[in-house]
Structures are given as C-alpha cells and as structure tokens.
Short mmCIF file of C-alpha atoms and ligand atoms in Angstrom, two decimals:
data_model
loop_
_atom_site.label_atom_id
_atom_site.label_comp_id
_atom_site.label_asym_id
_atom_site.label_seq_id
_atom_site.Cartn_x
_atom_site.Cartn_y
_atom_site.Cartn_z
CA MET A 24 36.36 60.06 25.68
CA ARG A 25 33.65 59.01 23.25
CA LYS A 26 35.49 58.92 19.92
CA GLU A 27 35.34 55.42 18.45
CA ASP A 28 36.06 56.12 14.78
CA LYS A 29 35.31 58.89 12.29
CA PHE A 30 31.56 58.29 12.63
CA GLY A 31 30.95 58.80 16.33
CA PHE A 32 29.97 59.07 19.07
CA GLU A 33 28.77 62.68 18.93
CA LYS A 34 27.09 62.98 22.33
CA VAL A 35 26.47 60.84 25.38
CA ILE A 36 24.11 62.63 27.74
CA GLU A 37 23.74 60.97 31.14
CA VAL A 38 20.96 62.46 33.20
CA TYR A 39 19.67 62.21 36.78
CA ASP A 40 16.60 63.81 38.33
CA GLN A 41 16.67 64.20 42.10
CA LYS A 42 12.91 64.51 42.57
CA THR A 43 11.87 61.31 40.76
CA GLY A 44 15.13 59.38 41.04
CA MET A 45 15.16 59.05 37.23
CA GLU A 46 18.49 57.91 35.76
CA GLY A 47 18.87 57.82 32.01
CA VAL A 48 21.14 58.17 29.02
CA CYS A 49 20.66 59.54 25.52
CA VAL A 50 23.36 58.60 23.01
CA ILE A 51 23.70 60.42 19.70
CA HIS A 52 26.03 58.48 17.42
CA ASN A 53 26.01 60.40 14.13
CA THR A 54 23.81 63.21 12.75
CA ALA A 55 25.37 63.71 9.30
CA ARG A 56 22.15 62.60 7.54
CA GLY A 57 19.77 64.26 10.01
CA PRO A 58 18.72 64.18 13.66
CA GLY A 59 19.60 60.93 15.44
CA LYS A 60 16.56 58.70 15.61
CA GLY A 61 16.19 55.82 18.03
CA GLY A 62 13.77 54.54 20.64
CA ILE A 63 13.86 54.81 24.42
CA ARG A 64 13.97 51.57 26.39
CA MET A 65 13.12 51.30 30.06
CA VAL A 66 14.84 48.37 31.74
CA PRO A 67 16.42 47.96 35.19
CA ASP A 68 19.84 46.79 33.97
CA ILE A 69 20.51 49.23 31.11
CA THR A 70 24.13 50.32 30.61
CA VAL A 71 25.67 53.24 28.72
CA GLU A 72 27.63 50.75 26.57
CA GLU A 73 24.45 48.88 25.57
CA VAL A 74 22.76 52.14 24.53
CA MET A 75 25.88 53.17 22.58
CA GLY A 76 25.84 49.91 20.62
CA LEU A 77 22.16 50.36 19.81
CA ALA A 78 22.68 54.02 18.77
CA ARG A 79 25.46 52.99 16.37
CA ALA A 80 23.22 50.28 14.85
CA MET A 81 20.52 52.92 14.27
CA THR A 82 22.94 55.03 12.19
CA TRP A 83 23.37 52.12 9.77
CA LYS A 84 19.70 51.10 9.80
CA ASN A 85 18.44 54.62 9.08
CA ALA A 86 21.05 55.19 6.37
CA MET A 87 20.28 51.84 4.72
CA ALA A 88 16.57 52.74 4.79
CA ASP A 89 17.64 55.97 3.04
CA LEU A 90 16.01 58.22 5.62
CA PRO A 91 17.15 61.74 6.54
CA PHE A 92 17.92 60.47 10.05
CA GLY A 93 21.14 59.84 11.92
CA GLY A 94 21.52 57.25 14.66
CA ALA A 95 20.71 57.55 18.37
CA LYS A 96 19.15 55.62 21.24
CA SER A 97 18.06 56.24 24.83
CA GLY A 98 17.79 54.20 27.99
CA ILE A 99 16.04 54.80 31.30
CA LYS A 100 17.20 52.69 34.22
CA ALA A 101 14.01 51.54 35.94
CA ASP A 102 11.94 48.42 36.52
CA PRO A 103 8.48 49.18 35.11
CA SER A 104 6.94 46.25 37.02
CA LYS A 105 7.79 48.06 40.27
CA LEU A 106 6.43 51.46 39.24
CA THR A 107 2.91 52.81 39.64
CA PRO A 108 1.50 54.51 36.50
CA VAL A 109 1.99 57.87 38.23
CA GLN A 110 5.67 57.11 39.00
CA LYS A 111 6.31 55.90 35.44
CA GLU A 112 4.77 59.06 33.99
CA ALA A 113 6.87 61.26 36.31
CA ILE A 114 10.08 59.44 35.28
CA VAL A 115 9.32 59.67 31.56
CA ARG A 116 8.45 63.37 31.83
CA ALA A 117 11.64 64.05 33.85
CA PHE A 118 13.72 62.28 31.18
CA ALA A 119 12.06 64.33 28.41
CA ARG A 120 12.77 67.61 30.23
CA LYS A 121 16.42 66.69 30.79
CA ILE A 122 17.10 65.92 27.13
CA ALA A 123 14.72 68.54 25.65
CA GLU A 124 17.59 70.75 24.53
CA VAL A 125 18.71 68.22 21.89
CA MET A 126 15.18 67.52 20.54
CA PRO A 127 14.24 67.51 17.72
CA GLU A 128 17.33 69.05 16.08
CA GLN A 129 19.76 66.31 17.21
CA TYR A 130 17.49 63.63 18.67
CA ILE A 131 14.05 62.24 17.83
CA ALA A 132 12.69 59.72 20.33
CA GLY A 133 10.39 56.75 19.82
CA PRO A 134 9.14 53.71 21.74
CA ASP A 135 11.30 50.71 22.57
CA MET A 136 11.10 48.11 25.37
CA ASN A 137 8.43 48.96 27.99
CA MET A 138 7.48 52.21 26.30
CA THR A 139 4.17 52.69 24.51
CA GLU A 140 2.21 55.40 22.72
CA LYS A 141 1.10 56.67 26.16
CA GLU A 142 4.67 57.49 27.19
CA MET A 143 5.37 59.01 23.76
CA ALA A 144 2.38 61.33 24.31
CA TYR A 145 3.92 62.51 27.64
CA ILE A 146 7.17 63.35 25.84
CA ALA A 147 5.37 65.30 23.10
CA ASP A 148 3.38 67.09 25.79
CA GLU A 149 6.46 67.92 27.84
CA CYS A 150 8.36 69.36 24.87
CA LYS A 151 5.35 71.10 23.24
CA ASP A 152 6.57 69.95 19.81
CA PRO A 153 5.07 66.85 18.14
CA ARG A 154 8.25 66.31 16.08
CA VAL A 155 10.34 65.32 19.13
CA VAL A 156 8.87 61.85 19.24
CA THR A 157 7.34 59.16 17.01
CA GLY A 158 4.96 56.35 17.93
CA LYS A 159 2.44 58.86 19.30
CA PRO A 160 -1.28 58.05 19.47
CA ALA A 161 -3.16 58.75 16.23
CA GLU A 162 -4.98 61.58 18.05
CA LEU A 163 -1.63 63.40 18.33
CA GLY A 164 -0.72 62.85 14.68
CA GLY A 165 0.93 59.49 15.27
CA LEU A 166 1.28 56.57 12.85
CA PRO A 167 1.16 53.53 15.17
CA HIS A 168 3.16 50.41 14.31
CA GLU A 169 -0.14 48.55 14.66
CA LEU A 170 -0.83 49.67 11.08
CA GLY A 171 1.58 46.93 10.02
CA SER A 172 4.43 48.87 8.39
CA THR A 173 7.12 46.41 9.55
CA GLY A 174 5.32 43.26 8.37
CA TYR A 175 4.52 44.98 5.07
CA GLY A 176 8.22 45.76 4.60
CA VAL A 177 9.23 42.18 5.50
CA ALA A 178 6.80 40.83 2.89
CA LEU A 179 8.02 43.33 0.28
CA ALA A 180 11.71 42.53 0.82
CA THR A 181 10.88 38.84 0.41
CA LYS A 182 8.96 39.50 -2.84
CA VAL A 183 11.89 41.51 -4.24
CA ALA A 184 14.36 38.70 -3.45
CA VAL A 185 12.16 36.04 -5.05
CA GLU A 186 11.63 38.16 -8.18
CA HIS A 187 15.37 38.96 -8.29
CA ASP A 188 15.80 35.21 -8.90
CA GLY A 189 13.33 35.42 -11.79
CA LYS A 190 10.68 33.58 -9.76
CA SER A 191 7.25 34.47 -8.36
CA LEU A 192 5.69 34.24 -4.89
CA GLU A 193 2.73 32.34 -6.34
CA GLY A 194 2.42 29.01 -4.51
CA MET A 195 5.68 29.40 -2.56
CA LYS A 196 5.55 27.83 0.90
CA VAL A 197 6.26 30.07 3.88
CA ALA A 198 7.03 29.48 7.59
CA ILE A 199 6.79 32.41 10.03
CA GLU A 200 8.17 32.48 13.59
CA GLY A 201 6.04 34.69 15.87
CA PHE A 202 2.45 35.76 15.36
CA GLY A 203 2.39 39.22 16.92
CA ASN A 204 2.58 42.59 15.19
CA VAL A 205 5.23 41.64 12.61
CA GLY A 206 4.28 37.99 12.00
CA THR A 207 0.57 38.64 11.41
CA PHE A 208 1.11 41.38 8.84
CA THR A 209 3.86 39.41 7.11
CA MET A 210 1.41 36.53 6.69
CA LYS A 211 -1.39 38.85 5.54
CA PHE A 212 0.63 40.44 2.74
CA LEU A 213 2.49 37.31 1.57
CA THR A 214 -0.85 35.46 1.41
CA GLU A 215 -2.44 38.31 -0.57
CA TRP A 216 0.45 38.13 -3.03
CA GLY A 217 -0.05 34.43 -3.72
CA ALA A 218 2.27 32.65 -1.28
CA LYS A 219 1.05 29.79 0.91
CA VAL A 220 1.86 30.04 4.63
CA VAL A 221 2.28 26.45 5.85
CA ALA A 222 3.65 27.01 9.37
CA VAL A 223 3.38 29.68 12.05
CA SER A 224 4.69 29.63 15.62
CA ASP A 225 4.22 31.52 18.86
CA SER A 226 5.63 31.00 22.35
CA LYS A 227 3.39 27.89 22.79
CA GLY A 228 4.53 26.02 19.65
CA THR A 229 4.15 25.65 15.90
CA ILE A 230 1.05 24.92 13.81
CA TYR A 231 1.82 23.21 10.50
CA ASN A 232 -0.26 22.24 7.49
CA ASP A 233 1.45 21.56 4.16
CA ASN A 234 -1.73 22.57 2.31
CA GLY A 235 -1.61 26.04 3.86
CA LEU A 236 -3.10 27.87 6.85
CA ASP A 237 -6.06 30.21 6.51
CA TYR A 238 -5.14 33.76 7.58
CA GLU A 239 -8.58 34.84 8.87
CA LYS A 240 -9.11 31.56 10.74
CA LEU A 241 -5.65 31.77 12.33
CA MET A 242 -6.23 35.39 13.44
CA LYS A 243 -9.53 34.35 15.04
CA THR A 244 -7.92 31.37 16.77
CA LYS A 245 -5.07 33.53 18.16
CA ALA A 246 -7.52 36.19 19.39
CA GLU A 247 -9.86 33.71 21.06
CA LYS A 248 -7.52 30.96 22.28
CA LYS A 249 -4.36 33.09 22.68
CA THR A 250 -2.22 30.63 20.70
CA VAL A 251 -1.86 29.54 17.08
CA THR A 252 -1.49 25.94 18.25
CA ALA A 253 -5.26 25.86 18.93
CA TYR A 254 -5.87 26.13 15.14
CA GLU A 255 -7.94 23.09 14.26
CA ASP A 256 -6.70 22.05 10.85
CA GLY A 257 -3.00 21.39 11.36
CA LYS A 258 -0.30 19.47 13.16
CA VAL A 259 1.13 20.90 16.39
CA LEU A 260 4.94 20.86 16.59
CA ASP A 261 7.27 22.44 19.10
CA ALA A 262 8.31 26.07 18.53
CA LYS A 263 11.85 25.22 17.30
CA ALA A 264 10.55 22.77 14.67
CA LEU A 265 9.33 25.75 12.61
CA PHE A 266 12.83 26.43 11.32
CA GLU A 267 13.09 22.95 9.82
CA VAL A 268 9.74 22.53 8.05
CA ASN A 269 9.59 22.00 4.31
CA CYS A 270 9.18 25.50 2.82
CA ASP A 271 10.68 28.01 0.36
CA ILE A 272 10.62 31.10 2.59
CA LEU A 273 11.49 31.21 6.29
CA VAL A 274 10.75 34.31 8.37
CA PRO A 275 12.39 34.31 11.82
CA GLY A 276 10.25 37.00 13.44
CA ALA A 277 10.37 36.72 17.22
CA ARG A 278 13.58 35.81 19.09
CA PRO A 279 17.33 36.45 18.59
CA ASN A 280 19.81 33.65 17.73
CA VAL A 281 17.27 31.07 16.60
CA ILE A 282 19.26 29.70 13.66
CA THR A 283 22.68 28.61 14.87
CA LYS A 284 25.50 26.21 13.98
CA GLU A 285 23.40 23.54 15.64
CA ASN A 286 20.34 23.68 13.35
CA TYR A 287 21.38 25.66 10.22
CA ASP A 288 21.92 22.59 8.04
CA ARG A 289 18.34 21.46 8.64
CA VAL A 290 16.86 24.70 7.23
CA LYS A 291 15.06 23.81 3.99
CA ALA A 292 13.99 27.29 2.82
CA ARG A 293 15.96 29.07 0.09
CA TYR A 294 14.90 32.56 1.26
CA ILE A 295 15.36 33.66 4.89
CA THR A 296 13.87 37.04 5.73
CA GLU A 297 15.03 38.35 9.11
CA ALA A 298 11.99 40.11 10.61
CA ALA A 299 13.34 39.88 14.18
CA ASN A 300 16.57 41.59 15.19
CA LEU A 301 19.68 39.39 15.04
CA PRO A 302 17.94 36.02 14.61
CA ILE A 303 21.10 34.52 13.02
CA PRO A 304 24.74 35.20 13.98
CA HIS A 305 26.73 36.62 11.05
CA ASP A 306 29.04 33.60 10.74
CA VAL A 307 25.99 31.33 10.46
CA GLU A 308 24.47 33.66 7.83
CA LEU A 309 27.63 33.10 5.79
CA MET A 310 27.40 29.33 6.23
CA LEU A 311 23.80 29.47 4.98
CA ALA A 312 24.78 31.69 2.03
CA LYS A 313 27.46 29.15 1.09
CA LYS A 314 24.70 26.56 0.84
CA GLY A 315 22.87 28.82 -1.65
CA LYS A 316 20.43 30.45 0.77
CA VAL A 317 19.38 34.07 0.25
CA ILE A 318 19.47 35.96 3.56
CA LEU A 319 17.67 39.29 3.89
CA PRO A 320 19.33 40.88 6.93
CA ASP A 321 17.25 42.39 9.75
CA PHE A 322 18.23 46.04 9.31
CA VAL A 323 17.17 45.91 5.64
CA ALA A 324 14.07 43.71 5.90
CA ASN A 325 12.50 45.04 9.11
CA ALA A 326 13.02 48.76 8.39
CA GLY A 327 9.32 49.36 7.65
CA GLY A 328 8.78 50.55 11.21
CA VAL A 329 11.52 53.17 11.14
CA ILE A 330 10.40 54.34 7.69
CA SER A 331 6.90 54.80 9.15
CA SER A 332 8.50 56.84 11.97
CA TRP A 333 10.05 59.20 9.47
CA CYS A 334 6.70 59.56 7.68
CA GLU A 335 5.19 60.47 11.07
CA THR A 336 7.71 63.26 11.67
CA ALA A 337 7.02 64.50 8.12
CA GLY A 338 3.27 64.67 8.92
CA MET A 339 2.21 62.02 6.39
CA ASN A 340 -1.00 60.00 6.55
CA GLU A 341 -1.33 56.19 6.51
CA LYS A 342 -1.68 55.90 2.72
CA GLN A 343 1.37 58.06 2.05
CA MET A 344 3.35 56.09 4.64
CA PHE A 345 2.62 52.72 2.96
CA ALA A 346 3.72 54.16 -0.40
CA VAL A 347 7.03 55.37 1.10
CA VAL A 348 7.68 52.00 2.80
CA LYS A 349 7.12 50.27 -0.55
CA GLU A 350 9.40 52.56 -2.50
CA LYS A 351 12.27 52.45 0.02
CA ILE A 352 12.20 48.75 0.93
CA GLU A 353 11.99 47.69 -2.72
CA LYS A 354 14.80 49.98 -3.82
CA ASN A 355 17.17 49.20 -0.95
CA THR A 356 16.63 45.44 -1.10
CA LYS A 357 17.38 45.49 -4.85
CA ILE A 358 20.54 47.58 -4.44
CA MET A 359 21.79 45.20 -1.75
CA LEU A 360 21.09 42.05 -3.77
CA GLU A 361 22.80 43.48 -6.84
CA ARG A 362 25.91 44.42 -4.90
CA ALA A 363 26.17 41.20 -2.88
CA GLN A 364 25.72 38.71 -5.74
CA ASN A 365 24.38 36.27 -3.11
CA LEU A 366 27.61 36.11 -1.13
CA ASP A 367 27.23 38.31 1.94
CA ASN A 368 24.09 40.46 1.92
CA ARG A 369 24.75 41.93 5.37
CA LYS A 370 28.22 43.10 4.37
CA ALA A 371 26.87 44.65 1.16
CA ALA A 372 24.11 46.48 3.06
CA MET A 373 26.60 47.75 5.66
CA GLU A 374 28.86 49.07 2.88
CA ILE A 375 25.93 50.92 1.30
CA ALA A 376 24.92 52.43 4.67
CA ARG A 377 28.48 53.54 5.48
CA GLU A 378 28.92 55.07 2.03
CA ARG A 379 25.71 57.07 2.48
CA VAL A 380 26.81 58.38 5.89
CA GLU A 381 30.32 59.14 4.60
CA ALA A 382 28.87 61.07 1.64
CA ALA A 383 26.72 63.19 3.99
CA MET A 384 29.76 63.83 6.21
CA ARG A 385 31.78 64.90 3.18
CA TYR A 386 29.08 67.36 2.03
CA ARG A 387 29.09 68.86 5.52
CA GLY A 388 32.87 69.19 5.41
CA TRP A 389 33.35 66.84 8.39
CA VAL A 390 35.73 64.57 6.46
CA GLU A 391 37.87 64.89 3.32
P1 LIG B 401 5.01 41.02 19.36
O1 LIG B 401 5.21 41.09 20.84
O2 LIG B 401 3.85 41.72 18.76
O3 LIG B 401 4.92 39.48 18.91
C1 LIG B 401 5.89 38.54 19.25
C2 LIG B 401 5.39 37.15 18.88
O4 LIG B 401 6.46 36.23 19.07
C3 LIG B 401 4.22 36.66 19.73
O5 LIG B 401 3.29 36.02 18.91
C4 LIG B 401 4.89 35.63 20.65
O6 LIG B 401 4.00 34.61 21.07
C5 LIG B 401 5.96 35.09 19.74
N1 LIG B 401 7.03 34.39 20.45
C6 LIG B 401 7.60 34.69 21.65
N2 LIG B 401 8.52 33.74 21.96
C7 LIG B 401 8.51 32.85 20.94
C8 LIG B 401 9.24 31.67 20.68
N3 LIG B 401 10.16 31.22 21.52
N4 LIG B 401 8.98 31.00 19.52
C9 LIG B 401 8.05 31.45 18.65
N5 LIG B 401 7.34 32.56 18.84
C10 LIG B 401 7.57 33.25 19.99
O7 LIG B 401 6.39 41.53 18.74
P2 LIG B 401 6.64 42.17 17.29
O8 LIG B 401 6.44 43.63 17.39
O9 LIG B 401 5.91 41.39 16.29
O10 LIG B 401 8.21 41.95 17.13
C11 LIG B 401 8.75 40.71 16.72
C12 LIG B 401 10.22 40.87 16.44
O11 LIG B 401 10.41 41.82 15.41
C13 LIG B 401 11.08 41.35 17.61
O12 LIG B 401 12.32 40.73 17.51
C14 LIG B 401 11.22 42.84 17.35
O13 LIG B 401 12.40 43.36 17.92
C15 LIG B 401 11.31 42.84 15.84
N6 LIG B 401 10.94 44.12 15.23
C16 LIG B 401 9.70 44.63 15.41
C17 LIG B 401 9.36 45.85 14.80
C18 LIG B 401 7.96 46.41 14.95
O14 LIG B 401 7.67 47.43 14.29
N7 LIG B 401 7.09 45.84 15.73
C19 LIG B 401 10.31 46.53 14.01
C20 LIG B 401 11.56 45.97 13.84
C21 LIG B 401 11.87 44.75 14.45
#
C-alpha cells in the first residue's frame, strides 16, 4: 500500500516494455495544487523508494514556489553509458507511451539526471501534446535552463535576505561553489547588483582574490582552459577551501553535504544561499543559525528552474519568465524570513508549503 500520510502517495506506476527492455517508474505524490511536476532521471540503480522520496520533495518545492503544480518524479532503470543513441531514444519513447495516460492532467515530465532537451522532445513527440513535458528545445516552445533562471533566483533570494537585514549587496564579498549553469548566472547577477565575487570553485579547485574576480575574464578562462583555477589574477586553493574564505555570502552550488559538523565553525559568511540540493544537513543548518548565520534553504533559493518550467507549460516567453521568477522568489523568500525570525528557515518554509497544499486539499474536499 502506498499511503504514507494524508498527503500521499497518489499513484506509483511501475512500467516494463518487452520490446526495448525499458523498466521505469512514475510516482505521483500529491496533485491538490495541480498536475504533479518532476523530472525523469535515467540511472542504472534507481529504486521505487528513491523516486518516491524525490516526488514528495517536489510537492513541497512546487508549493513553496507557489506554482499550480503538485509533486511527482520518474525514474528509468538504465545505464546511459551502455546505450546507443538509438536504444536510448527507443527506451525514452517506450516510457512516454506507457505513462501517457496520466500526462499532462496528473503528471508533467521534465529533465533530470542523464536526460536532456533531446529526450524531452521525444516525449513531446510521442504524446503529441507540448504540455506533457518541460525542458524542450526552444524550437518546440521550450524555455531551456541555459537561460539562467536558477542562478537568477539564487541571486534574488540572496538580495532579499541581505535587504531584510537592512543592508545592501553593494561591496559584499561572495564565494560560489561550482561554475556551471547555476554558479555562472549567480555570479553574473550578484556582480551586476554590486556585490564582489572573491572566490569561485569547480571540480579542479578554488580561485581566490580578495579584490574581486572579473566575471567576463573568468567566463573566458573557464571556456578556454576548462577550469576557473587557470584564471591569472588570483590564488589557487583546493576546492574545499572555498567554504572557509573571508566573505559575507557563501553559495554552495555544486555538491551535496559540503558543510558538515567538521567544517561549519570555519564558515565566515553571514548569508548562506543553498543553490545545490542538500548541501548542508538540517542539524548543521541549525548549528549555523545558532551562530547567527542566515540560511536560505535549497528548495526556496534554487526554485528558479521549476518556476521557469511552469512558465514553459503556460506558453510564456523568456522575458515573462524572468518577471515571474523575480516575483515568486522575492515574495516567498520574504514570507519565509518573516516567519522564521532567523531560527529555522527550512522549518518555516516547510510549514508554508504544507499549509498551501493542505488549503488546496481542503478546497477540493479531500480533508476537513
Ligand atoms: P553544472 O553541471 O552546470 O555545473 C556544476 C559545476 O560544479 C561545474 O562547474 C563543476 O566543475 C562543479 N563541481 C563539480 N564538483 C565540484 C567540487 N567537488 N567542488 C567544486 N565544484 C565542483 O550543474 P548545475 O546545473 O549548475 O547544478 C549545480 C547544482 O545545482 C546541482 O546540485 C543541481 O542539482 C542544483 N540545481 C540545479 C538547477 C538547474 O536549473 N540547473 C536547479 C536546481 C538545483
């Protein structure tokens, strides 16, 4: 049985296709606020339980972002490194056909691990309805994450938190872990708004300059030399040193569990914006909050991408999407900060998300 609590799970659809050997699962946790939205990941060791946990997390993330989406997630059990492009396409198309009956009324798909705009195009093609999937190529009405919606949201959430303290971003020092999609746009916007990015890391290490790093020069270095550590005007440190540099704002934006009981007391920044998913365990977040740090939890700060997904299903263009990301991230970050009073931002955000889902369930007559 799939009942966990009053919220879900609504549906767990396990599918198998004899012709391609495709095995997959689509989990719909809660649709009170709208169709369940969550990406499809393709990995060899996926389990139903893992997909269920991710689907539940999407219910809270979408509700906190104040989107008319419920929570869902899908998994396809396959090792993409062992598939030819033709085999991968056949598996993705078979998965889409098997779950077509729940799309888009109960489930809207999107990309996750090992899935790109190419696979999203196959799903849209298979179901003949562009609304079944987000992350499509621009030619199919898609709003790709490469536009920078997540990094924009991370920068906005940070700005709101700083201004909530009666301060300004002007001259504040920033350190950003990861210089891919999220990290680059976070740096771009924070720099435009007056902050000074003093450290950036990638898988090869950290580049640090207390006088600030130049955004355009760093982008050029990363494109040409494949690593930020090749930037000429700075000191090269190891990747983990980024979390301990002297700065006001720290953005963990690459790997999970990077700030732990082992290194939390060496974090200098007052503001920690979680761009990556689960970069700090909750008990460590509380230890940091006790020391006066302001933590912006992942599912609030990195929701720009999922907000962009909703804009895509609503047929919006790039300009409209950026305006919606701004409005929602600013409003939701403020509400959370006001409720939490700097004690436990994650708990406050979770309460807001649950209240929103409960209210929708009540209107539908699902609960008293
Ligand atoms: P990406 O692949 O574009 O970039 C990842 C960056 O992290 C690369 O620069 C890589 O070199 C760096 N990196 C890898 N290992 C590192 C290490 N040990 N130390 C420092 N840097 C390291 O990925 P992305 O899309 O920017 O995503 C980054 C994080 O944000 C992930 O945790 C992802 O789940 C999360 N996220 C992304 C989005 C989105 O829209 N892209 C939305 C929500 C959350």
